[in-house]
Tab-separated table of C-alpha atoms in Angstrom:
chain	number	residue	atom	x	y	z
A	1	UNK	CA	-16.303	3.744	-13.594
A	2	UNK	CA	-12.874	3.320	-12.498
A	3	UNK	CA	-11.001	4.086	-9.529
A	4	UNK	CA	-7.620	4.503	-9.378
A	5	UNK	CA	-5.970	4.978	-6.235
A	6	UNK	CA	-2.772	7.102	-5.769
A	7	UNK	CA	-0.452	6.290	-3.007
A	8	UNK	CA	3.611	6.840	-2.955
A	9	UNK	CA	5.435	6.175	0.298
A	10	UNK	CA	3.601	3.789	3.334
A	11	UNK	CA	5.380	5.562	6.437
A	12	UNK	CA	5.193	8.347	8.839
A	13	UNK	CA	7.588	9.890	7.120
A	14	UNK	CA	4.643	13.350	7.104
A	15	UNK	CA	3.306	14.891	4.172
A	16	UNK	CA	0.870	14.322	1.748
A	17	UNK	CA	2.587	11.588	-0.439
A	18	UNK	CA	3.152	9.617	2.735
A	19	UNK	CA	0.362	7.283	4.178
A	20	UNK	CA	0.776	6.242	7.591
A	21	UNK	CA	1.005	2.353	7.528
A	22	UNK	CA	-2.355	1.849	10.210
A	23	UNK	CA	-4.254	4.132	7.868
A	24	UNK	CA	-3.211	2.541	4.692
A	25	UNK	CA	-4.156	-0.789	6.388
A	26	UNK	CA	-7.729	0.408	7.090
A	27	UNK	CA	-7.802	1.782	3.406
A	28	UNK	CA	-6.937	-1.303	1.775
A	29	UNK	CA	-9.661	-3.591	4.006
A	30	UNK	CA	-11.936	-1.026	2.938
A	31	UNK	CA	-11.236	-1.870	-1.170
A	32	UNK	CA	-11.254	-5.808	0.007
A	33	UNK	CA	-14.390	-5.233	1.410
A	34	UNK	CA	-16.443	-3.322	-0.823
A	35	UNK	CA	-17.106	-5.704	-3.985
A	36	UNK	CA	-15.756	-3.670	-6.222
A	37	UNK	CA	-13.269	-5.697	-9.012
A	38	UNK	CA	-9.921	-5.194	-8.315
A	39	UNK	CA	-8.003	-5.128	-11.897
A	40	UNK	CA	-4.957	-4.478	-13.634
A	41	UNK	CA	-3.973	-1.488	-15.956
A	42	UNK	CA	-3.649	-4.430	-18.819
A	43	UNK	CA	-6.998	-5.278	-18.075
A	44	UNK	CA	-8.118	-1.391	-19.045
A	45	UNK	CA	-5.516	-1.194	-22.516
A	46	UNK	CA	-6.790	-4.739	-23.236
A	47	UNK	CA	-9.964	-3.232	-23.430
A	48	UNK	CA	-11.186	-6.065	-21.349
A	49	UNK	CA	-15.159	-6.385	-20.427
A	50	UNK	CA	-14.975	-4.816	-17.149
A	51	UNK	CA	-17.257	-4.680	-14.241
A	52	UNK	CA	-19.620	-1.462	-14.462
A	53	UNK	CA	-17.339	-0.316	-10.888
A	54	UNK	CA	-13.839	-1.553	-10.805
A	55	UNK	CA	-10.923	-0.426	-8.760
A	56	UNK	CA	-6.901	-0.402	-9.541
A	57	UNK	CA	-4.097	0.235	-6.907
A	58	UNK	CA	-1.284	2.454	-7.666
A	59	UNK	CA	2.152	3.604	-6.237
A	60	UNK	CA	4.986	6.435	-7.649
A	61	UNK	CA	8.416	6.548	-7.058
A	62	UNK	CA	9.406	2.719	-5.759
A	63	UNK	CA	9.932	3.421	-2.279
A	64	UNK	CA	11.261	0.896	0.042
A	65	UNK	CA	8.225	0.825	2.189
A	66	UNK	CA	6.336	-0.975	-0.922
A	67	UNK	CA	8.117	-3.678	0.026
A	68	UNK	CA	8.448	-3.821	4.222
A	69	UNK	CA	4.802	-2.276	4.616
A	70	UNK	CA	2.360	-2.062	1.956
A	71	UNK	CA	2.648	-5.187	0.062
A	72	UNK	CA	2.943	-7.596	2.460
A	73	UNK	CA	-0.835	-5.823	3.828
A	74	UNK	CA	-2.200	-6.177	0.633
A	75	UNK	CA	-0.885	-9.937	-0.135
A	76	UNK	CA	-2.955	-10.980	2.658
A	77	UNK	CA	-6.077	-9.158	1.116
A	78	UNK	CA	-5.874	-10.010	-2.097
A	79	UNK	CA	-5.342	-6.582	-3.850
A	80	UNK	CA	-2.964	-5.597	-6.720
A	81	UNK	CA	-0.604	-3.586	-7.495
A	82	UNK	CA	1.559	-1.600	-10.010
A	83	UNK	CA	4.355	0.201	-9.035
A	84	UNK	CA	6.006	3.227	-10.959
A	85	UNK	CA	9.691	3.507	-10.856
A	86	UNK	CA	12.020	6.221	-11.675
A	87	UNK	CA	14.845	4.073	-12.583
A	88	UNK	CA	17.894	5.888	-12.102
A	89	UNK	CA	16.996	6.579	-9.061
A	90	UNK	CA	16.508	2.541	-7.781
A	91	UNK	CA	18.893	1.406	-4.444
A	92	UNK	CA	19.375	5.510	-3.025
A	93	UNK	CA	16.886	7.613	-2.163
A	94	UNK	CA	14.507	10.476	-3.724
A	95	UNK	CA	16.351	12.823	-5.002
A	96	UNK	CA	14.583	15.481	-7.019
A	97	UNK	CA	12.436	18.265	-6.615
A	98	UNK	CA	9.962	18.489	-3.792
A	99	UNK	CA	11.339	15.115	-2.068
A	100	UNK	CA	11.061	14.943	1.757
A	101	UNK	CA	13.522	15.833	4.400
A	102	UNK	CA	15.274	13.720	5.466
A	103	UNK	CA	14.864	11.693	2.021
A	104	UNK	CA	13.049	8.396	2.051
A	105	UNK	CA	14.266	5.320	0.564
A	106	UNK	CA	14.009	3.322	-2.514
A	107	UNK	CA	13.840	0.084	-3.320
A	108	UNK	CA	16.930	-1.941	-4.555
A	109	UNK	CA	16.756	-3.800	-7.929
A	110	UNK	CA	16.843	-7.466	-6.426
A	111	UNK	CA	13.660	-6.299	-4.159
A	112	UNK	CA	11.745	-5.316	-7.372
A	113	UNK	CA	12.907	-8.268	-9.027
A	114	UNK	CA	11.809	-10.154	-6.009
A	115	UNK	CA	8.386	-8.593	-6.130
A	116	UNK	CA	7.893	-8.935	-10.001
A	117	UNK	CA	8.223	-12.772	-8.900
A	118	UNK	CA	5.418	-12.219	-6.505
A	119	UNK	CA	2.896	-10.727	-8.797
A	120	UNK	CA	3.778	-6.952	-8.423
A	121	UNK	CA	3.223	-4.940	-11.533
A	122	UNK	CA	6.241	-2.641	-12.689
A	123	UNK	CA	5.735	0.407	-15.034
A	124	UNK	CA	8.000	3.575	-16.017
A	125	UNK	CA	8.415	6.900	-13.879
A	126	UNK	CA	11.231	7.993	-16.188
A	127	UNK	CA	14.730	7.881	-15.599
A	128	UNK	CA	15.628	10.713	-13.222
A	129	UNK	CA	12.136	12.148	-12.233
A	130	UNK	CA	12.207	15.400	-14.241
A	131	UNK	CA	9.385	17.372	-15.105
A	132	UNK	CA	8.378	15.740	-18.398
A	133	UNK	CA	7.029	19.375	-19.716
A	134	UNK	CA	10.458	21.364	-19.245
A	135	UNK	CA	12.391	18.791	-21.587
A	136	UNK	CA	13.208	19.184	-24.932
A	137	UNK	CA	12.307	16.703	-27.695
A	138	UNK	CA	15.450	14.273	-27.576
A	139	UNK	CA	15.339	14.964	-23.815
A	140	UNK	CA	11.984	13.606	-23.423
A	141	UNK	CA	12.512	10.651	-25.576
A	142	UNK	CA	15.622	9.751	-23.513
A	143	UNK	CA	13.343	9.503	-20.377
A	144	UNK	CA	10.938	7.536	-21.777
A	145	UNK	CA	13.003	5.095	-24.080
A	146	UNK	CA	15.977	4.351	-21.241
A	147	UNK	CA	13.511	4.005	-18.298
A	148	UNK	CA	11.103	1.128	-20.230
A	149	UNK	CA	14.514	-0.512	-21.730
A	150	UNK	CA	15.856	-0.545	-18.017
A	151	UNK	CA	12.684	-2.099	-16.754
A	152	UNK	CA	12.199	-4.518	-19.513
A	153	UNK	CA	16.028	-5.798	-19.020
A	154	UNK	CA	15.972	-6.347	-14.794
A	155	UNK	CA	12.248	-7.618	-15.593
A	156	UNK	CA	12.590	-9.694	-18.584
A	157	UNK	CA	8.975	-8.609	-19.731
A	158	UNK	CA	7.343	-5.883	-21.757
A	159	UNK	CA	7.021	-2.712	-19.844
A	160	UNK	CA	3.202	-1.342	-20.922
A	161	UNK	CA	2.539	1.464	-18.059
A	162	UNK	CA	3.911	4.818	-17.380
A	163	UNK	CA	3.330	7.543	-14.951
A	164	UNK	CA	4.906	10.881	-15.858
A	165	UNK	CA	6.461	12.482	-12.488
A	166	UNK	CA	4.516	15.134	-10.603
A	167	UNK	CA	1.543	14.056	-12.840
A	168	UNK	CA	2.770	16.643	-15.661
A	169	UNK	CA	2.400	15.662	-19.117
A	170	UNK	CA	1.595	18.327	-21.913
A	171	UNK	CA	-0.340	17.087	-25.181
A	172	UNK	CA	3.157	17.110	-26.725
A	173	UNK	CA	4.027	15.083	-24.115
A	174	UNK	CA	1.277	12.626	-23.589
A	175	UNK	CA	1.442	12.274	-27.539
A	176	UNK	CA	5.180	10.950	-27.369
A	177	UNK	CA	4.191	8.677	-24.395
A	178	UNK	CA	1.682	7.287	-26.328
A	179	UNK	CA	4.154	6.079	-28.914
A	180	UNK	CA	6.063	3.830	-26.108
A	181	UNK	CA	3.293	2.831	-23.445
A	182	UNK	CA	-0.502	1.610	-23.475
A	183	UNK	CA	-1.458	3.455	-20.770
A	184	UNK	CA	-0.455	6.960	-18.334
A	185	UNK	CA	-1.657	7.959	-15.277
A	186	UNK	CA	-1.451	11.352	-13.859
A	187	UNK	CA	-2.076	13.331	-10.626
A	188	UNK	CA	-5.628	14.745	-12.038
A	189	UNK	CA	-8.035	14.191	-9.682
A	190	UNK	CA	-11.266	12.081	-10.795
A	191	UNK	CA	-12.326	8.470	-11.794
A	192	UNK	CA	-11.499	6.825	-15.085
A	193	UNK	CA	-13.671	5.576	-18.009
A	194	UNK	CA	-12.853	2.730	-20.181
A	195	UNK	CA	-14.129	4.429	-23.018
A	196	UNK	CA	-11.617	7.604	-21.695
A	197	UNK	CA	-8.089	8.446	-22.645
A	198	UNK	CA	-6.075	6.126	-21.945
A	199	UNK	CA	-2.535	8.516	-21.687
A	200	UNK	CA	-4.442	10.695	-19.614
A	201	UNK	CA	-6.230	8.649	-16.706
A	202	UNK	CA	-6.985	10.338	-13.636
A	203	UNK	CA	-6.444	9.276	-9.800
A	204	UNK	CA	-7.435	9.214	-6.483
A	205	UNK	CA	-5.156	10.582	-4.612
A	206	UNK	CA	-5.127	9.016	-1.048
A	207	UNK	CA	-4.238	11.359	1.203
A	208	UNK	CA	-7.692	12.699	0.792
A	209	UNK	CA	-9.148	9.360	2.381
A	210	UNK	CA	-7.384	9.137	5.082
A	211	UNK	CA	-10.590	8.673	6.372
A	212	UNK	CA	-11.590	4.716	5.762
A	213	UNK	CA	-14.872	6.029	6.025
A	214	UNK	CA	-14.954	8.431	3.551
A	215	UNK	CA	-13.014	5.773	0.879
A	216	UNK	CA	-15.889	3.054	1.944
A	217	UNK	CA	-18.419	5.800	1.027
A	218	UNK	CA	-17.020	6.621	-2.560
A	219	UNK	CA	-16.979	2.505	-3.420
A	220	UNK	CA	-20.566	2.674	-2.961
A	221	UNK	CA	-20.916	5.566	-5.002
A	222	UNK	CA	-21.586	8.064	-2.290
A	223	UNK	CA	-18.640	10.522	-2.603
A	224	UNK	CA	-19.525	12.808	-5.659
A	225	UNK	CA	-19.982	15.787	-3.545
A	226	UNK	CA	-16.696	14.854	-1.317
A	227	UNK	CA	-14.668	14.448	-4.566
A	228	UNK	CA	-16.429	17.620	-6.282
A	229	UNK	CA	-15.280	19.490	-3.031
A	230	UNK	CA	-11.238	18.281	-2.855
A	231	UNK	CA	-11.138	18.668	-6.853
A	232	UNK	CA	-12.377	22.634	-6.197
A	233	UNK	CA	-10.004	22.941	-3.397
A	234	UNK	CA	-6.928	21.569	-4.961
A	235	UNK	CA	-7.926	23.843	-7.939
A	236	UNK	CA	-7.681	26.615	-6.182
A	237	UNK	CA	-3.886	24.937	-4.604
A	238	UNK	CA	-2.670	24.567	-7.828
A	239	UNK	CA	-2.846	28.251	-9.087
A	240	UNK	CA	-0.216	29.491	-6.596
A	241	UNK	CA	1.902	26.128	-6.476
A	242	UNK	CA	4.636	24.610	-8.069
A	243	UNK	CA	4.558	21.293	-9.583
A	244	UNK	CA	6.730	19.643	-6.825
A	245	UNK	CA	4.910	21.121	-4.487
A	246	UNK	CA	1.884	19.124	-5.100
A	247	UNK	CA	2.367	15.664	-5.238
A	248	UNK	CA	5.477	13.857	-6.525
């Protein structure tokens, strides 16, 4: 089994894509702690022998807090990371549907460059953020070609990872990702297989462990009926919510 955990901006910024930086500090000794492998998302596509439990840390949307807050907690703990970046978005701020008032930051290019040099993992969150499902065939492409031939240019290394925004991706969709990336992670909420689809991995998303105690529980395999619970709940959330309105 494989956990992979969903987090997007490291502030107090409010809201359930932002972490608060002393909770995602507590949440992060809690994965250093608990003996469960920490790999990469080439690790997974590789098809790699993996441990029977392993764990993989994600982030959407490149915001500037990556850099001030949450990496330099999880240098010192030894835990990777991938970011996803919309990339026509990189050096403003969020800008699209369901962003946060007042906006919150993103990263410049020399910071991700700067970070690629330190070990931080880069994949695709489109160009502008759309809603992948909404586009039309050269649409779509556009989004998915430009944003892995921006990354691969600033980067100067293949770009292997995507993460569609607001975690929606069609069949159509995830079947024209496919063509471009090894892997795609969405917003469904669950642990990943090896053996699973690998344009269709589900997440953790973090805002739901805000409790250290409650993420230290799951990592030992205790959190079936916790997870079965917040998968019913958000469910039931999704049937009178927009996209945006979820998660970004």
């Amino acid at each position: 089994m494989i956990d992979i955990l969903m987090y997007h901006s490291i502030s107090d910024a409010g809201g359930p894509t932002s972490i608060a930086p002393d909770i995602f500090a507590a949440q992060m000794q809690v994965v250093a702690d608990s003996g469960v492998a920490l790999i990469t998302l080439d690790d997974l596509a590789d098809h790699a022998k993996l441990p029977a439990r392993s764990c993989i840390v994600t982030f959407d949307d490149g915001f500037e807090d990556f850099a001030k807050t949450a990496w330099p907690t999880m240098v010192k703990l030894g835990v990777p990371a991938i970011v996803y970046l919309p990339t026509g978005c990189m050096g403003g701020a969020e800008n699209w549907r369901g962003s946060n008032t007042p906006p919150r930051p993103l990263m410049s290019w020399e910071t991700v460059r700067d970070l690629a040099s330190d070990g931080v993992q880069f994949g695709s969150h489109t160009v502008a953020h759309p809603d992948l499902d909404e586009l039309d065939g050269p649409q779509l492409e556009q989004e998915l070609v430009r944003s892995k031939a921006t990354l691969e240019d600033m980067l100067g290394r293949r770009i292997r990872h995507f993460a569609p925004p607001y975690g929606r991706a069609q069949a159509r969709v995830r079947a024209r990702i496919a063509q471009h990336y090894d892997t795609s992670v969405g917003t469904r909420l669950g642990c990943a297989a090896a053996s699973g689809d690998l344009h269709d991995l589900p997440r953790l998303e973090m805002f739901y462990y805000r409790d250290p105690n409650r993420l230290r529980a799951h990592l030992r395999g205790r959190g079936r009926s916790y997870l079965g619970l917040r998968r019913g709940l958000r469910a039931v959330r999704d049937l009178s919510s927009k996209p945006w309105e979820r998660t970004t």
